[in-house]
Amino acid sequence: MVTVTEQEKRLGIASELADIEMRQRAIVQWNSTIRSLIHNFKDERETLETIADEDEKNLRMIETVMTNFGMRVEPKEFTKGFVRLASQRIDDSGAPVVEKLGVYALTKQNQAMCGFLVHKAGQLSMVDVKAALALFEGIQTSMEKQVGQMTGIMEKVAVQLISGEEPASGVTGRLRDMAATVAGAVINAVGKPADEMNVLNVLRMDHVKVKTLFREIKSATTAVDKNDLFYQVRLDLLSHAEAEEETVYQTFQQYEDLKAEFDTSWSEHEQIRTILDVISNVEASSQLFEERMKDLRAIVEEHVEREEDEIFKMIEAKSNEDDLKQLARDFLTRKAQIQEQLSPHITSGSVSGSSPEMSPPAMM
């Protein structure tokens, strides 16, 4: 049995998420072309329109999961090549319709398979990872449903294009389509990307995650696990703090009562950065690590309590829901950019379970 460290496990999941996000972006770009290929098949075209809407929502949900997860890496070179070749075939005016549909369906199937890997790996991960990947269950169900829908579309369209006749349709196919419709309705009702939430709820999600990480570090039994978990804490706190300062704090600095509150918050962020720097140079097996982590946890929890009990209420009083949703999008965009700067990079061609080369996160 292969031994995988906590850090390697998180990098493996991050790598799969990066691949899934890249393929999903390509799928969204291909959808209008794929629909145009079957303009004479009314029912199938309508199904593809529904799939396209779901794909855009799933892309945003994937981006939310990646931001919640907090660790970003480059997609694998294999995935980049796969997407490049698939795009060439789908955009090739001389390629047969059946082949284009096949490439599209194959990509959907690939998404579902890799999504299943993320889902199963998440089940074997620590609590903070499970929480960050919670939304992925809905994405995975959607992707699996779409594989079934594409099978039905390929069955009818491809067979008719090849033979000139419609395929036989039995009760199994109708039951499959009915199940897919019900599953889709459930996912569309429950799944919600973070960019549809207001920024205060997004910030609360970050607060919950870091509290979970602190508990995990406290209960970790090896220095390796403590170090890996601290790495995640550091990445999450630095990206959250800078994104919050550049979006939320900047937006509400104009209000005198909030300016005073944010001056204190900025000072607390600096204290957090300083302690993070100190802990980064301390052995995770040492008593000093435990003491400094206790100090960090106390400052963070006091900061969070003050924000949620006081500042959030003041922000709500000065905002409408649309403004808070837009601010969530701004915060998430900036946080994702910072995560890309701070996260380690996996060497080209590496796969989950291998030993990736890592560069330490840049200091703020």
Protein backbone atom coordinates (compact mmCIF):
# COMPACT_ATOMS: atom_id res chain seq x y z
CA MET A 1 0.00 0.00 0.00
CA VAL A 2 1.38 3.43 -0.99
CA THR A 3 1.97 5.81 1.91
CA VAL A 4 0.76 9.32 1.15
CA THR A 5 1.33 12.30 3.43
CA GLU A 6 -1.45 14.75 4.20
CA GLN A 7 0.26 17.36 2.04
CA GLU A 8 0.55 14.95 -0.91
CA LYS A 9 -3.10 14.01 -0.52
CA ARG A 10 -4.16 17.66 -0.64
CA LEU A 11 -1.94 18.32 -3.65
CA GLY A 12 -3.43 15.30 -5.38
CA ILE A 13 -6.96 16.59 -4.85
CA ALA A 14 -5.90 20.08 -5.95
CA SER A 15 -4.44 18.58 -9.13
CA GLU A 16 -7.67 16.72 -9.95
CA LEU A 17 -9.73 19.86 -9.27
CA ALA A 18 -7.47 21.87 -11.61
CA ASP A 19 -7.99 19.28 -14.36
CA ILE A 20 -11.75 19.22 -13.82
CA GLU A 21 -11.94 23.02 -13.91
CA MET A 22 -9.95 23.17 -17.16
CA ARG A 23 -12.14 20.57 -18.88
CA GLN A 24 -15.29 22.28 -17.61
CA ARG A 25 -14.21 25.61 -19.11
CA ALA A 26 -13.66 23.86 -22.42
CA ILE A 27 -17.07 22.17 -22.24
CA VAL A 28 -18.78 25.52 -21.63
CA GLN A 29 -17.02 26.92 -24.70
CA TRP A 30 -18.00 23.94 -26.84
CA ASN A 31 -21.69 23.86 -25.92
CA SER A 32 -22.99 26.26 -28.57
CA THR A 33 -21.08 24.39 -31.29
CA ILE A 34 -22.43 21.04 -30.13
CA ARG A 35 -26.01 22.32 -30.10
CA SER A 36 -25.65 23.67 -33.62
CA LEU A 37 -24.63 20.20 -34.84
CA ILE A 38 -28.02 18.71 -33.98
CA HIS A 39 -30.37 21.56 -34.91
CA ASN A 40 -32.70 19.05 -36.64
CA PHE A 41 -33.19 17.06 -33.41
CA LYS A 42 -35.54 19.24 -31.36
CA ASP A 43 -35.77 17.17 -28.15
CA GLU A 44 -32.04 16.47 -28.02
CA ARG A 45 -31.22 20.10 -28.71
CA GLU A 46 -33.44 21.17 -25.81
CA THR A 47 -31.68 18.66 -23.57
CA LEU A 48 -28.32 20.12 -24.59
CA GLU A 49 -29.58 23.63 -23.80
CA THR A 50 -30.45 22.44 -20.30
CA ILE A 51 -27.04 20.77 -20.01
CA ALA A 52 -25.34 23.99 -21.14
CA ASP A 53 -27.08 26.01 -18.43
CA GLU A 54 -26.09 23.39 -15.88
CA ASP A 55 -22.50 23.38 -17.16
CA GLU A 56 -22.12 27.11 -16.53
CA LYS A 57 -23.50 26.72 -13.04
CA ASN A 58 -21.23 23.72 -12.41
CA LEU A 59 -18.20 25.73 -13.54
CA ARG A 60 -18.97 28.41 -10.98
CA MET A 61 -19.54 25.75 -8.34
CA ILE A 62 -16.19 24.13 -9.20
CA GLU A 63 -14.53 27.52 -8.82
CA THR A 64 -16.22 27.89 -5.44
CA VAL A 65 -14.97 24.46 -4.34
CA MET A 66 -11.42 25.31 -5.44
CA THR A 67 -11.49 28.59 -3.52
CA ASN A 68 -12.88 26.87 -0.42
CA PHE A 69 -10.26 24.14 -0.74
CA GLY A 70 -7.59 26.83 -0.81
CA MET A 71 -4.75 25.08 -2.62
CA ARG A 72 -4.23 25.68 -6.34
CA VAL A 73 -1.93 23.98 -8.83
CA GLU A 74 -1.53 23.89 -12.60
CA PRO A 75 -3.56 21.34 -14.60
CA LYS A 76 -1.52 18.33 -15.72
CA GLU A 77 0.21 18.53 -19.10
CA PHE A 78 -1.81 15.49 -20.19
CA THR A 79 -5.05 17.33 -19.45
CA LYS A 80 -3.88 20.42 -21.31
CA GLY A 81 -3.07 18.23 -24.31
CA PHE A 82 -6.37 16.39 -24.10
CA VAL A 83 -8.36 19.64 -24.06
CA ARG A 84 -6.30 21.07 -26.91
CA LEU A 85 -6.85 18.01 -29.12
CA ALA A 86 -10.55 17.77 -28.24
CA SER A 87 -11.03 21.45 -29.11
CA GLN A 88 -9.32 20.92 -32.46
CA ARG A 89 -11.64 18.02 -33.35
CA ILE A 90 -14.79 19.85 -32.27
CA ASP A 91 -13.80 23.00 -34.18
CA ASP A 92 -12.69 21.06 -37.28
CA SER A 93 -15.20 21.85 -40.03
CA GLY A 94 -14.26 18.63 -41.82
CA ALA A 95 -14.77 16.31 -38.83
CA PRO A 96 -17.93 14.13 -38.89
CA VAL A 97 -20.76 15.15 -36.57
CA VAL A 98 -20.71 11.73 -34.89
CA GLU A 99 -17.00 12.13 -34.07
CA LYS A 100 -17.53 15.59 -32.61
CA LEU A 101 -20.38 14.32 -30.45
CA GLY A 102 -18.18 11.40 -29.40
CA VAL A 103 -15.34 13.68 -28.29
CA TYR A 104 -17.81 15.81 -26.34
CA ALA A 105 -19.41 12.77 -24.69
CA LEU A 106 -15.97 11.33 -23.87
CA THR A 107 -15.00 14.57 -22.10
CA LYS A 108 -18.23 14.45 -20.09
CA GLN A 109 -17.44 10.87 -19.09
CA ASN A 110 -13.88 11.86 -18.15
CA GLN A 111 -15.27 14.62 -15.94
CA ALA A 112 -17.56 12.22 -14.14
CA MET A 113 -14.77 9.69 -13.56
CA CYS A 114 -12.32 12.29 -12.20
CA GLY A 115 -15.10 13.84 -10.14
CA PHE A 116 -15.70 10.43 -8.60
CA LEU A 117 -12.01 10.27 -7.64
CA VAL A 118 -12.22 13.67 -5.92
CA HIS A 119 -15.40 12.61 -4.15
CA LYS A 120 -13.87 9.36 -2.85
CA ALA A 121 -10.55 10.99 -1.89
CA GLY A 122 -12.49 13.66 -0.03
CA GLN A 123 -14.24 10.99 2.03
CA LEU A 124 -10.82 9.81 3.25
CA SER A 125 -9.60 13.31 4.09
CA MET A 126 -9.63 15.45 7.20
CA VAL A 127 -12.70 17.38 8.29
CA ASP A 128 -11.68 20.72 6.75
CA VAL A 129 -11.18 19.06 3.34
CA LYS A 130 -14.54 17.31 3.59
CA ALA A 131 -16.16 20.66 4.39
CA ALA A 132 -14.42 22.39 1.48
CA LEU A 133 -15.51 19.62 -0.91
CA ALA A 134 -19.09 19.38 0.39
CA LEU A 135 -20.47 21.26 -2.61
CA PHE A 136 -18.71 18.84 -4.96
CA GLU A 137 -21.26 16.10 -4.24
CA GLY A 138 -23.86 18.08 -6.17
CA ILE A 139 -21.43 18.73 -9.03
CA GLN A 140 -20.56 15.04 -9.20
CA THR A 141 -24.22 14.00 -9.30
CA SER A 142 -24.81 16.49 -12.11
CA MET A 143 -21.84 15.21 -14.13
CA GLU A 144 -22.91 11.58 -13.73
CA LYS A 145 -26.44 12.49 -14.80
CA GLN A 146 -25.11 14.24 -17.90
CA VAL A 147 -23.19 11.12 -18.93
CA GLY A 148 -26.52 9.29 -19.01
CA GLN A 149 -28.13 12.10 -20.99
CA MET A 150 -25.29 12.13 -23.51
CA THR A 151 -25.65 8.37 -23.93
CA GLY A 152 -29.29 8.93 -24.88
CA ILE A 153 -28.40 11.74 -27.29
CA MET A 154 -25.63 9.70 -28.92
CA GLU A 155 -27.98 6.73 -29.14
CA LYS A 156 -30.59 8.65 -31.12
CA VAL A 157 -28.56 11.18 -33.09
CA ALA A 158 -25.57 9.04 -34.01
CA VAL A 159 -27.63 5.97 -34.93
CA GLN A 160 -29.94 8.05 -37.11
CA LEU A 161 -27.07 9.87 -38.81
CA ILE A 162 -25.36 6.54 -39.53
CA SER A 163 -28.38 4.40 -40.43
CA GLY A 164 -31.03 6.94 -41.39
CA GLU A 165 -33.41 5.34 -38.90
CA GLU A 166 -34.28 5.95 -35.26
CA PRO A 167 -33.02 3.39 -32.72
CA ALA A 168 -35.46 1.20 -30.83
CA SER A 169 -36.52 2.84 -27.59
CA GLY A 170 -37.55 0.74 -24.60
CA VAL A 171 -38.72 1.23 -21.03
CA THR A 172 -35.12 1.21 -19.72
CA GLY A 173 -34.28 4.33 -21.68
CA ARG A 174 -37.40 6.13 -20.49
CA LEU A 175 -36.69 5.24 -16.85
CA ARG A 176 -33.11 6.43 -17.23
CA ASP A 177 -34.27 9.76 -18.65
CA MET A 178 -36.84 10.16 -15.89
CA ALA A 179 -34.21 9.53 -13.20
CA ALA A 180 -31.88 12.04 -14.83
CA THR A 181 -34.61 14.69 -14.87
CA VAL A 182 -35.41 14.19 -11.19
CA ALA A 183 -31.73 14.25 -10.19
CA GLY A 184 -31.18 17.43 -12.17
CA ALA A 185 -34.10 19.16 -10.49
CA VAL A 186 -32.75 18.28 -7.04
CA ILE A 187 -29.23 19.48 -7.82
CA ASN A 188 -30.44 22.74 -9.38
CA ALA A 189 -32.54 23.43 -6.30
CA VAL A 190 -29.86 22.60 -3.72
CA GLY A 191 -26.51 23.46 -5.30
CA LYS A 192 -25.50 27.08 -4.99
CA PRO A 193 -22.21 28.68 -6.10
CA ALA A 194 -20.60 31.03 -3.62
CA ASP A 195 -20.89 33.92 -6.09
CA GLU A 196 -24.67 33.76 -5.57
CA MET A 197 -24.19 34.24 -1.82
CA ASN A 198 -23.59 37.53 -0.11
CA VAL A 199 -20.05 38.28 0.98
CA LEU A 200 -20.77 37.97 4.69
CA ASN A 201 -21.82 34.33 4.28
CA VAL A 202 -18.73 33.67 2.16
CA LEU A 203 -16.53 35.14 4.91
CA ARG A 204 -18.33 33.03 7.50
CA MET A 205 -17.52 29.91 5.45
CA ASP A 206 -13.83 30.83 5.62
CA HIS A 207 -14.10 31.39 9.36
CA VAL A 208 -15.65 27.96 9.89
CA LYS A 209 -12.92 26.30 7.84
CA VAL A 210 -10.02 27.86 9.73
CA LYS A 211 -11.61 26.93 13.07
CA THR A 212 -11.83 23.35 11.79
CA LEU A 213 -8.15 23.42 10.81
CA PHE A 214 -7.15 24.63 14.26
CA ARG A 215 -9.00 21.69 15.82
CA GLU A 216 -7.31 19.28 13.41
CA ILE A 217 -3.84 20.62 14.22
CA LYS A 218 -4.55 20.28 17.93
CA SER A 219 -5.60 16.65 17.53
CA ALA A 220 -2.87 15.70 14.99
CA THR A 221 -0.53 13.05 16.37
CA THR A 222 2.53 13.48 14.12
CA ALA A 223 4.78 16.43 13.30
CA VAL A 224 4.28 15.76 9.58
CA ASP A 225 0.50 16.11 9.88
CA LYS A 226 0.83 19.22 12.05
CA ASN A 227 3.16 20.80 9.51
CA ASP A 228 0.91 19.93 6.55
CA LEU A 229 -2.15 21.31 8.32
CA PHE A 230 -0.30 24.47 9.32
CA TYR A 231 0.63 24.96 5.67
CA GLN A 232 -3.11 24.91 4.84
CA VAL A 233 -3.92 27.31 7.69
CA ARG A 234 -1.24 29.69 6.49
CA LEU A 235 -2.45 29.56 2.89
CA ASP A 236 -6.08 30.13 3.91
CA LEU A 237 -5.37 32.96 6.36
CA LEU A 238 -3.05 34.89 4.01
CA SER A 239 -5.37 34.66 1.00
CA HIS A 240 -8.45 35.49 3.09
CA ALA A 241 -6.83 38.47 4.82
CA GLU A 242 -5.48 40.14 1.70
CA ALA A 243 -8.65 39.58 -0.33
CA GLU A 244 -10.78 40.89 2.55
CA GLU A 245 -8.63 44.02 2.89
CA GLU A 246 -8.68 44.78 -0.83
CA THR A 247 -12.42 44.28 -1.28
CA VAL A 248 -14.51 44.47 1.91
CA TYR A 249 -12.34 46.84 3.93
CA GLN A 250 -11.68 49.15 0.98
CA THR A 251 -15.38 49.29 0.10
CA PHE A 252 -16.51 50.38 3.57
CA GLN A 253 -13.55 52.55 4.58
CA GLN A 254 -15.61 55.59 3.57
CA TYR A 255 -17.81 55.19 6.68
CA GLU A 256 -16.21 56.77 9.74
CA ASP A 257 -17.60 54.23 12.22
CA LEU A 258 -16.38 51.31 10.10
CA LYS A 259 -13.02 52.91 9.39
CA ALA A 260 -12.17 52.72 13.05
CA GLU A 261 -13.21 49.07 13.18
CA PHE A 262 -11.17 48.23 10.08
CA ASP A 263 -8.09 49.95 11.49
CA THR A 264 -8.26 47.43 14.31
CA SER A 265 -8.91 44.58 11.89
CA TRP A 266 -5.93 45.59 9.76
CA SER A 267 -3.77 45.57 12.87
CA GLU A 268 -5.04 42.09 13.77
CA HIS A 269 -4.24 40.87 10.26
CA GLU A 270 -0.68 42.12 10.68
CA GLN A 271 -0.39 40.27 13.98
CA ILE A 272 -1.63 37.13 12.26
CA ARG A 273 0.93 37.50 9.45
CA THR A 274 3.72 38.01 11.95
CA ILE A 275 2.84 34.90 13.95
CA LEU A 276 2.48 32.88 10.74
CA ASP A 277 6.02 33.92 9.79
CA VAL A 278 7.31 32.89 13.20
CA ILE A 279 5.60 29.49 13.13
CA SER A 280 6.89 28.87 9.58
CA ASN A 281 10.41 28.74 11.05
CA VAL A 282 9.56 26.51 14.01
CA GLU A 283 9.72 22.70 14.11
CA ALA A 284 6.20 21.27 14.26
CA SER A 285 7.37 18.75 16.86
CA SER A 286 8.49 21.46 19.30
CA GLN A 287 6.72 22.94 22.29
CA LEU A 288 7.27 26.39 20.78
CA PHE A 289 5.12 25.36 17.81
CA GLU A 290 2.29 24.42 20.17
CA GLU A 291 2.60 27.71 22.05
CA ARG A 292 2.69 29.90 18.95
CA MET A 293 -0.24 27.98 17.42
CA LYS A 294 -2.20 28.65 20.61
CA ASP A 295 -1.39 32.37 20.25
CA LEU A 296 -2.42 32.34 16.59
CA ARG A 297 -5.69 30.60 17.33
CA ALA A 298 -6.53 33.10 20.09
CA ILE A 299 -5.92 36.12 17.83
CA VAL A 300 -7.86 34.61 14.91
CA GLU A 301 -10.83 33.59 17.04
CA GLU A 302 -11.01 37.00 18.71
CA HIS A 303 -10.79 38.66 15.28
CA VAL A 304 -13.54 36.43 13.88
CA GLU A 305 -15.82 36.98 16.85
CA ARG A 306 -15.48 40.76 16.58
CA GLU A 307 -16.15 40.70 12.84
CA GLU A 308 -19.22 38.49 13.03
CA ASP A 309 -20.72 40.09 16.14
CA GLU A 310 -20.06 43.74 15.29
CA ILE A 311 -18.67 44.56 11.86
CA PHE A 312 -20.97 42.31 9.83
CA LYS A 313 -24.04 43.95 11.37
CA MET A 314 -22.69 47.40 10.52
CA ILE A 315 -21.99 46.32 6.93
CA GLU A 316 -25.50 44.87 6.54
CA ALA A 317 -26.99 48.15 7.72
CA LYS A 318 -25.15 50.05 4.99
CA SER A 319 -25.70 47.61 2.10
CA ASN A 320 -28.32 45.94 -0.05
CA GLU A 321 -28.28 42.27 -1.06
CA ASP A 322 -27.13 42.93 -4.63
CA ASP A 323 -24.14 44.94 -3.39
CA LEU A 324 -23.17 42.16 -1.00
CA LYS A 325 -23.41 39.55 -3.77
CA GLN A 326 -21.22 41.64 -6.05
CA LEU A 327 -18.74 42.06 -3.22
CA ALA A 328 -18.70 38.26 -2.81
CA ARG A 329 -17.73 37.90 -6.46
CA ASP A 330 -14.99 40.52 -6.05
CA PHE A 331 -13.69 38.82 -2.90
CA LEU A 332 -13.66 35.35 -4.46
CA THR A 333 -11.94 36.57 -7.62
CA ARG A 334 -9.20 38.30 -5.66
CA LYS A 335 -8.83 35.39 -3.23
CA ALA A 336 -8.41 32.95 -6.13
CA GLN A 337 -5.69 35.15 -7.62
CA ILE A 338 -3.84 35.26 -4.31
CA GLN A 339 -4.17 31.49 -3.88
CA GLU A 340 -2.56 30.99 -7.28
CA GLN A 341 0.38 33.16 -6.16
CA LEU A 342 0.78 31.40 -2.81
CA SER A 343 0.01 27.78 -3.71
CA PRO A 344 2.65 25.24 -4.63
CA HIS A 345 3.03 24.16 -8.25
CA ILE A 346 3.10 20.56 -9.39
CA THR A 347 5.75 19.67 -11.95
CA SER A 348 4.52 18.86 -15.45
CA GLY A 349 3.17 15.38 -15.83
CA SER A 350 2.86 14.61 -12.13
CA VAL A 351 -0.13 12.64 -10.95
CA SER A 352 -2.00 12.17 -7.71
CA GLY A 353 0.01 10.10 -5.29
CA SER A 354 3.38 11.08 -6.74
CA SER A 355 5.84 13.28 -4.90
CA PRO A 356 5.30 16.80 -6.31
CA GLU A 357 7.99 19.42 -6.15
CA MET A 358 6.83 22.27 -3.98
CA SER A 359 7.92 25.82 -3.55
CA PRO A 360 7.09 27.47 -0.23
CA PRO A 361 4.32 30.05 -0.32
CA ALA A 362 5.48 33.60 -0.93
CA MET A 363 5.45 35.83 2.10
CA MET A 364 3.03 38.73 2.21
